[in-house]
Amino acid sequence: MKVDLNNSQSVIRTILLGLMGVLGVYLLLIITDILVEDSEPQPSPLKRVTSGKIIQWNWFGGEKAAMVTQVVQQGQSLQDAKINADLLGVMLSAQNASATLKFKGQAEKVYQVGDKLSGSLELVEIQAFRIIVLENGVRKQVLMKKPDVIMQTETVSDTSGRDVQTQGFALANMFGAVPVNVSGDTGFKINNLSTEVKMMADIRDGDVVLQVDGLSVQDLMANPVKMMSYSAANSLPVTVMRNGREETIYVNAASLSAKMLPTLGLKP
């Protein structure tokens, strides 16, 4: 049998050319894929975002935000200021803060930041348990008087002509009360009650007073005369938030007023 070598070589050449063409296409696809991958942006490594300093907050849904100022740490020790007065209590609210002081021989008075207390003493900061005063450029403290001492009866002169608007502050401060927000309404959280007060009323540390005899604490603070009218009640209904639940307790206001009103400069 005679084989045509020329024809066989032609077939082999064709097959080789076809294989080379396939390899060329395959290589082209690989190169194209590499170029596409290189052109795609690579994800940058994750960076930890540093938390910025909070410069304002909004308390209790108020319309205006208060700027954050540098505050001395609550535990920072300061020298006691020499002042002939007792710090009966403080009122910390969303808009401002105030402190109730009683100078010897005078009725208690409510002060705010920036007020002059006596001599060169200026009230510069109000905290939960003390006030900070500035005396000749030096920061000093006046600590709050203990509640069990505040509750002691004392003899005072007749003060029927005094401004009753300040009495609401002092009355709340007798219980170490601080305003809090409960479901959009204002209440007073009771703190640091004396043993004597706990015995006279079913009030506990941590209770938030919401209403007295059906009136909100806001109404009572705006009308201290109404608050004092309860002084003869033997079973005064008081609505409190206790452990997350509303409860109505009944307070012997007559016993409480016998202790509190003389301290306020009033006759029970």
Coordinates of N, CA and C in Angstrom, one line a residue, residues 8-177:
S8 N -0.2 13.4 4.2 CA -0.1 13.2 5.7 C 0.5 14.4 6.4
Q9 N 1.5 14.9 5.8 CA 2.2 16.1 6.4 C 1.2 17.3 6.4
S10 N 0.4 17.4 5.4 CA -0.5 18.5 5.4 C -1.6 18.4 6.5
V11 N -2.0 17.2 6.7 CA -3.0 16.9 7.8 C -2.4 17.3 9.2
I12 N -1.2 16.8 9.4 CA -0.5 17.0 10.7 C -0.3 18.5 10.9
R13 N 0.1 19.2 9.8 CA 0.3 20.6 9.9 C -1.0 21.4 10.3
T14 N -2.1 20.9 9.7 CA -3.4 21.5 10.0 C -3.8 21.3 11.5
I15 N -3.5 20.1 11.9 CA -3.9 19.8 13.3 C -3.0 20.6 14.3
L16 N -1.7 20.8 14.0 CA -0.9 21.6 14.8 C -1.3 23.0 14.9
L17 N -1.6 23.5 13.7 CA -2.1 24.9 13.6 C -3.4 25.1 14.4
G18 N -4.3 24.1 14.4 CA -5.5 24.2 15.1 C -5.2 24.3 16.6
L19 N -4.3 23.4 17.1 CA -4.0 23.3 18.5 C -3.3 24.6 18.9
M20 N -2.4 25.2 18.1 CA -1.8 26.4 18.4 C -2.8 27.6 18.5
G21 N -3.8 27.5 17.6 CA -4.9 28.5 17.7 C -5.7 28.4 19.0
V22 N -6.0 27.2 19.4 CA -6.8 27.0 20.6 C -6.0 27.5 21.8
L23 N -4.7 27.1 21.8 CA -3.8 27.6 22.9 C -3.7 29.1 23.0
G24 N -3.6 29.7 21.8 CA -3.5 31.2 21.7 C -4.8 31.8 22.3
V25 N -5.9 31.3 21.9 CA -7.2 31.9 22.5 C -7.2 31.7 24.0
Y26 N -6.8 30.5 24.5 CA -6.8 30.3 25.9 C -5.9 31.2 26.7
L27 N -4.7 31.4 26.1 CA -3.7 32.4 26.7 C -4.3 33.8 26.7
L28 N -5.0 34.2 25.6 CA -5.6 35.5 25.5 C -6.6 35.7 26.6
L29 N -7.4 34.7 26.8 CA -8.5 34.8 27.9 C -7.8 35.0 29.3
I30 N -6.7 34.2 29.5 CA -6.1 34.3 30.8 C -5.5 35.7 31.0
I31 N -4.8 36.2 30.0 CA -4.2 37.6 30.1 C -5.3 38.6 30.3
T32 N -6.4 38.5 29.6 CA -7.5 39.5 29.7 C -8.1 39.4 31.2
D33 N -8.3 38.2 31.7 CA -8.8 38.1 33.1 C -7.9 38.7 34.1
I34 N -6.6 38.5 33.9 CA -5.6 39.1 34.8 C -5.7 40.6 34.8
L35 N -5.8 41.2 33.6 CA -5.8 42.6 33.4 C -7.1 43.2 34.1
V36 N -8.2 42.5 33.9 CA -9.5 43.0 34.5 C -9.4 43.0 36.0
E37 N -8.8 41.9 36.6 CA -8.6 41.9 38.1 C -7.8 43.0 38.6
D38 N -6.7 43.3 37.8 CA -5.8 44.3 38.3 C -6.4 45.7 38.2
S39 N -7.4 45.9 37.3 CA -8.0 47.2 37.1 C -9.1 47.4 38.2
E40 N -9.6 46.3 38.8 CA -10.6 46.5 39.8 C -10.0 47.1 41.1
P41 N -10.7 48.1 41.8 CA -10.2 48.6 43.0 C -10.2 47.6 44.1
Q42 N -9.1 47.5 44.8 CA -9.0 46.6 45.9 C -9.6 47.2 47.2
P43 N -10.3 46.4 48.0 CA -10.8 46.9 49.2 C -9.8 47.4 50.2
S44 N -10.0 48.6 50.8 CA -9.0 49.1 51.7 C -9.2 48.5 53.1
P45 N -8.1 48.3 53.8 CA -8.3 47.7 55.2 C -9.2 48.6 56.1
L46 N -9.9 47.9 56.9 CA -10.8 48.6 57.8 C -10.1 49.4 58.9
K47 N -10.6 50.6 59.1 CA -9.9 51.4 60.2 C -10.9 51.6 61.3
R48 N -10.4 51.7 62.5 CA -11.3 51.9 63.7 C -11.6 53.4 63.7
V49 N -12.8 53.7 63.8 CA -13.2 55.1 63.8 C -13.1 55.6 65.3
T50 N -12.4 56.7 65.5 CA -12.3 57.2 66.9 C -13.5 58.0 67.2
S51 N -14.0 57.8 68.4 CA -15.2 58.5 68.8 C -14.9 59.9 69.1
G52 N -15.6 60.8 68.5 CA -15.4 62.2 68.7 C -16.0 62.7 70.1
K53 N -15.6 63.8 70.6 CA -16.1 64.3 71.8 C -17.5 64.9 71.6
I54 N -18.4 64.4 72.5 CA -19.8 64.9 72.4 C -19.8 66.3 72.9
I55 N -20.3 67.2 72.0 CA -20.3 68.6 72.4 C -21.6 69.1 72.8
Q56 N -22.7 68.4 72.7 CA -24.0 68.8 73.2 C -24.9 67.7 73.4
W57 N -25.9 67.9 74.2 CA -26.9 66.9 74.4 C -28.3 67.5 74.5
N58 N -29.3 66.8 74.6 CA -30.7 67.3 74.7 C -31.4 66.5 75.8
W59 N -31.6 67.2 76.9 CA -32.2 66.6 78.1 C -33.7 66.6 78.0
F60 N -34.3 65.5 78.3 CA -35.8 65.4 78.5 C -36.6 66.0 77.3
G61 N -36.1 65.9 76.1 CA -36.8 66.4 75.0 C -36.9 67.9 74.9
G62 N -36.0 68.6 75.5 CA -36.1 70.1 75.5 C -35.8 70.6 74.1
E63 N -36.2 71.8 73.8 CA -36.0 72.4 72.5 C -34.6 72.9 72.3
K64 N -33.9 73.2 73.3 CA -32.5 73.8 73.2 C -31.5 72.7 73.8
A65 N -30.4 72.6 73.1 CA -29.4 71.7 73.5 C -28.4 72.5 74.4
A66 N -27.9 71.9 75.4 CA -27.0 72.6 76.3 C -25.5 72.2 75.9
M67 N -24.7 73.1 75.8 CA -23.3 72.9 75.5 C -22.6 72.2 76.7
V68 N -21.8 71.2 76.4 CA -21.1 70.5 77.4 C -19.9 71.3 77.9
T69 N -19.8 71.5 79.2 CA -18.7 72.2 79.8 C -17.8 71.3 80.6
Q70 N -16.6 71.7 80.9 CA -15.7 70.8 81.6 C -16.2 70.8 83.1
V71 N -16.4 69.6 83.5 CA -17.0 69.4 84.9 C -16.0 68.7 85.8
V72 N -15.9 69.2 87.0 CA -15.0 68.5 87.9 C -15.6 67.2 88.3
Q73 N -14.8 66.1 88.4 CA -15.2 64.8 88.7 C -15.9 64.9 90.1
Q74 N -17.0 64.1 90.2 CA -17.8 64.1 91.5 C -16.9 63.8 92.7
G75 N -15.9 62.9 92.5 CA -15.1 62.4 93.6 C -13.9 63.3 93.9
Q76 N -13.7 64.3 93.1 CA -12.5 65.2 93.3 C -12.6 65.9 94.6
S77 N -11.6 65.8 95.4 CA -11.6 66.5 96.7 C -11.2 67.9 96.6
L78 N -11.9 68.8 97.2 CA -11.7 70.2 97.2 C -11.7 70.7 98.7
Q79 N -11.0 71.8 98.9 CA -11.0 72.4 100.2 C -12.4 72.9 100.5
D80 N -12.8 72.8 101.8 CA -14.1 73.3 102.2 C -14.1 74.8 102.3
A81 N -15.1 75.4 101.8 CA -15.2 76.9 101.9 C -15.7 77.3 103.3
K82 N -15.2 78.4 103.8 CA -15.6 78.9 105.0 C -16.8 79.8 104.8
I83 N -18.0 79.3 105.1 CA -19.2 80.0 104.8 C -20.2 79.8 106.0
N84 N -20.8 80.8 106.4 CA -21.8 80.7 107.6 C -23.2 80.3 107.1
A85 N -23.2 79.1 106.4 CA -24.5 78.7 105.8 C -24.4 77.2 105.6
D86 N -25.6 76.6 105.6 CA -25.8 75.1 105.3 C -26.4 74.9 103.9
L87 N -25.8 74.0 103.2 CA -26.4 73.6 101.9 C -27.5 72.6 102.2
L88 N -28.7 73.0 102.1 CA -29.9 72.1 102.4 C -30.1 71.1 101.2
G89 N -29.9 71.6 100.0 CA -30.2 70.7 98.9 C -30.0 71.3 97.6
V90 N -30.1 70.6 96.5 CA -29.8 71.1 95.2 C -31.0 70.6 94.3
M91 N -31.2 71.4 93.2 CA -32.2 71.1 92.2 C -31.5 71.0 90.9
L92 N -31.5 69.8 90.3 CA -30.9 69.6 89.0 C -32.0 69.4 88.0
S93 N -32.2 70.4 87.1 CA -33.3 70.3 86.1 C -32.7 70.4 84.7
A94 N -33.6 70.3 83.7 CA -33.1 70.3 82.3 C -32.5 71.7 81.9
Q95 N -33.2 72.7 82.3 CA -32.8 74.1 81.9 C -31.7 74.7 82.7
N96 N -31.8 74.4 84.0 CA -30.8 75.1 84.9 C -30.7 74.2 86.2
A97 N -29.9 74.7 87.1 CA -29.7 74.0 88.4 C -29.7 75.1 89.4
S98 N -30.1 74.7 90.6 CA -30.2 75.7 91.7 C -29.8 75.0 93.0
A99 N -29.4 75.8 94.0 CA -29.0 75.3 95.3 C -29.7 76.0 96.4
T100 N -30.2 75.3 97.4 CA -30.8 76.0 98.5 C -29.9 76.1 99.7
L101 N -29.6 77.3 100.1 CA -28.7 77.5 101.3 C -29.4 78.2 102.4
K102 N -29.0 78.0 103.6 CA -29.6 78.7 104.7 C -28.5 79.3 105.6
F103 N -28.4 80.6 105.5 CA -27.5 81.3 106.4 C -28.0 81.4 107.8
K104 N -27.1 81.4 108.7 CA -27.5 81.5 110.1 C -28.4 82.7 110.4
G105 N -29.5 82.5 111.0 CA -30.4 83.5 111.4 C -31.3 84.0 110.2
Q106 N -31.2 83.4 109.1 CA -32.0 83.8 107.9 C -32.8 82.6 107.4
A107 N -33.8 82.9 106.6 CA -34.5 81.9 105.9 C -33.7 81.3 104.7
E108 N -33.9 80.1 104.4 CA -33.2 79.5 103.2 C -33.5 80.3 102.0
K109 N -32.6 80.3 101.0 CA -32.7 81.0 99.8 C -32.1 80.2 98.6
V110 N -32.7 80.3 97.5 CA -32.3 79.5 96.3 C -31.3 80.4 95.5
Y111 N -30.2 79.7 95.1 CA -29.2 80.4 94.3 C -28.9 79.6 93.1
Q112 N -28.4 80.3 92.0 CA -28.1 79.7 90.8 C -26.6 80.0 90.4
V113 N -26.1 79.3 89.4 CA -24.7 79.5 89.0 C -24.5 81.0 88.6
G114 N -23.4 81.6 89.2 CA -23.1 83.0 88.9 C -23.5 83.9 90.0
D115 N -24.3 83.4 91.0 CA -24.8 84.3 92.1 C -23.6 84.4 93.1
K116 N -23.6 85.6 93.7 CA -22.7 85.8 94.8 C -23.4 85.3 96.1
L117 N -22.6 84.5 96.9 CA -23.2 83.9 98.1 C -22.9 84.9 99.3
S118 N -21.6 85.1 99.6 CA -21.3 86.0 100.6 C -19.8 86.5 100.4
G119 N -19.5 87.7 100.6 CA -18.2 88.2 100.4 C -17.7 88.0 99.0
S120 N -16.6 87.3 98.9 CA -16.0 87.1 97.5 C -16.4 85.7 97.0
L121 N -17.3 85.0 97.6 CA -17.7 83.6 97.2 C -18.7 83.7 96.1
E122 N -18.4 83.1 94.9 CA -19.3 83.0 93.8 C -19.6 81.6 93.5
L123 N -20.9 81.3 93.3 CA -21.3 79.9 92.9 C -21.0 79.7 91.5
V124 N -20.2 78.6 91.2 CA -19.7 78.4 89.8 C -20.2 77.0 89.3
E125 N -20.6 76.1 90.2 CA -21.0 74.8 89.8 C -21.9 74.1 90.8
I126 N -22.9 73.4 90.3 CA -23.8 72.7 91.2 C -23.7 71.2 90.9
Q127 N -23.5 70.4 91.9 CA -23.4 68.9 91.7 C -24.4 68.3 92.6
A128 N -24.5 66.9 92.5 CA -25.6 66.2 93.2 C -25.5 66.3 94.7
F129 N -24.3 66.4 95.2 CA -24.1 66.4 96.7 C -23.4 67.6 97.2
R130 N -23.0 68.5 96.4 CA -22.3 69.7 96.8 C -22.4 70.8 95.8
I131 N -21.9 72.0 96.2 CA -21.8 73.1 95.3 C -20.3 73.5 95.3
I132 N -19.9 74.1 94.1 CA -18.5 74.5 94.0 C -18.5 76.1 93.9
V133 N -17.7 76.7 94.8 CA -17.7 78.1 94.8 C -16.2 78.6 94.4
L134 N -16.2 79.8 94.0 CA -14.9 80.4 93.6 C -14.5 81.5 94.6
E135 N -13.4 81.4 95.3 CA -13.0 82.3 96.2 C -11.6 82.8 95.9
N136 N -11.5 84.0 95.4 CA -10.2 84.6 95.0 C -9.5 83.7 94.0
G137 N -10.2 83.2 93.0 CA -9.7 82.3 92.0 C -9.4 80.9 92.4
V138 N -9.8 80.5 93.6 CA -9.6 79.1 94.1 C -10.9 78.4 94.2
R139 N -11.0 77.2 93.6 CA -12.3 76.5 93.7 C -12.4 75.7 95.0
K140 N -13.5 75.9 95.7 CA -13.7 75.3 97.0 C -15.1 74.7 97.0
Q141 N -15.4 73.8 98.0 CA -16.7 73.1 98.0 C -17.5 73.4 99.2
V142 N -18.8 73.3 99.1 CA -19.7 73.3 100.2 C -20.5 72.0 100.1
L143 N -20.4 71.1 101.1 CA -21.1 69.9 101.0 C -22.5 70.0 101.5
M144 N -23.4 69.1 101.0 CA -24.8 69.1 101.4 C -24.9 68.6 102.8
K145 N -25.8 69.2 103.6 CA -26.1 68.7 104.9 C -26.8 67.4 104.8
K146 N -26.6 66.5 105.8 CA -27.2 65.2 105.7 C -28.7 65.3 106.0
P147 N -29.5 64.5 105.3 CA -31.0 64.6 105.4 C -31.5 64.5 106.9
D148 N -30.9 63.5 107.6 CA -31.4 63.3 109.0 C -31.1 64.5 109.9
V149 N -30.1 65.3 109.5 CA -29.8 66.5 110.3 C -30.8 67.6 109.8
I150 N -31.0 67.7 108.5 CA -31.9 68.7 108.0 C -33.3 68.5 108.6
M151 N -33.8 67.3 108.8 CA -35.1 67.0 109.3 C -35.4 67.4 110.8
Q152 N -34.3 67.8 111.5 CA -34.5 68.2 112.9 C -35.3 69.5 113.0
T153 N -36.2 69.5 114.0 CA -37.0 70.7 114.2 C -36.1 71.8 114.9
E154 N -36.3 73.0 114.5 CA -35.6 74.1 115.1 C -36.5 75.3 115.2
T155 N -36.3 76.1 116.2 CA -37.1 77.3 116.4 C -36.7 78.4 115.5
V156 N -37.6 79.0 114.8 CA -37.3 80.1 113.8 C -38.3 81.2 114.1
S157 N -37.9 82.4 113.6 CA -38.8 83.5 113.7 C -39.9 83.5 112.7
D158 N -40.9 84.3 112.9 CA -42.1 84.3 111.9 C -41.6 84.8 110.6
T159 N -41.9 84.1 109.5 CA -41.5 84.5 108.2 C -42.7 84.5 107.2
S160 N -43.8 85.0 107.7 CA -45.0 85.0 106.9 C -44.9 85.8 105.7
G161 N -43.9 86.8 105.6 CA -43.8 87.6 104.5 C -42.8 87.2 103.5
R162 N -42.3 86.0 103.6 CA -41.2 85.5 102.7 C -41.8 85.0 101.4
D163 N -41.0 84.9 100.4 CA -41.4 84.5 99.1 C -41.7 83.0 99.1
V164 N -42.9 82.5 98.9 CA -43.3 81.1 99.0 C -42.8 80.4 97.8
Q165 N -42.4 81.0 96.7 CA -41.9 80.3 95.5 C -40.6 79.5 95.8
T166 N -39.9 80.0 96.8 CA -38.6 79.2 97.1 C -38.9 78.0 98.0
Q167 N -40.1 78.0 98.6 CA -40.4 76.9 99.5 C -40.6 75.6 98.8
G168 N -41.0 75.6 97.5 CA -41.2 74.4 96.8 C -39.8 73.7 96.5
F169 N -38.8 74.5 96.3 CA -37.5 74.0 96.1 C -37.0 73.3 97.4
A170 N -37.1 74.1 98.5 CA -36.6 73.6 99.8 C -37.4 72.3 100.2
L171 N -38.7 72.3 100.0 CA -39.4 71.1 100.4 C -39.0 69.9 99.6
A172 N -38.8 70.0 98.3 CA -38.3 68.8 97.5 C -36.9 68.5 98.0
N173 N -36.1 69.5 98.3 CA -34.7 69.2 98.7 C -34.6 68.5 100.0
M174 N -35.6 68.6 100.8 CA -35.6 67.9 102.1 C -35.5 66.3 101.9
F175 N -36.0 65.9 100.8 CA -36.0 64.5 100.5 C -34.8 64.1 99.6
G176 N -33.9 65.0 99.3 CA -32.8 64.7 98.3 C -33.4 64.5 97.0
A177 N -34.5 65.1 96.6 CA -35.2 64.8 95.4 C -34.5 65.4 94.2

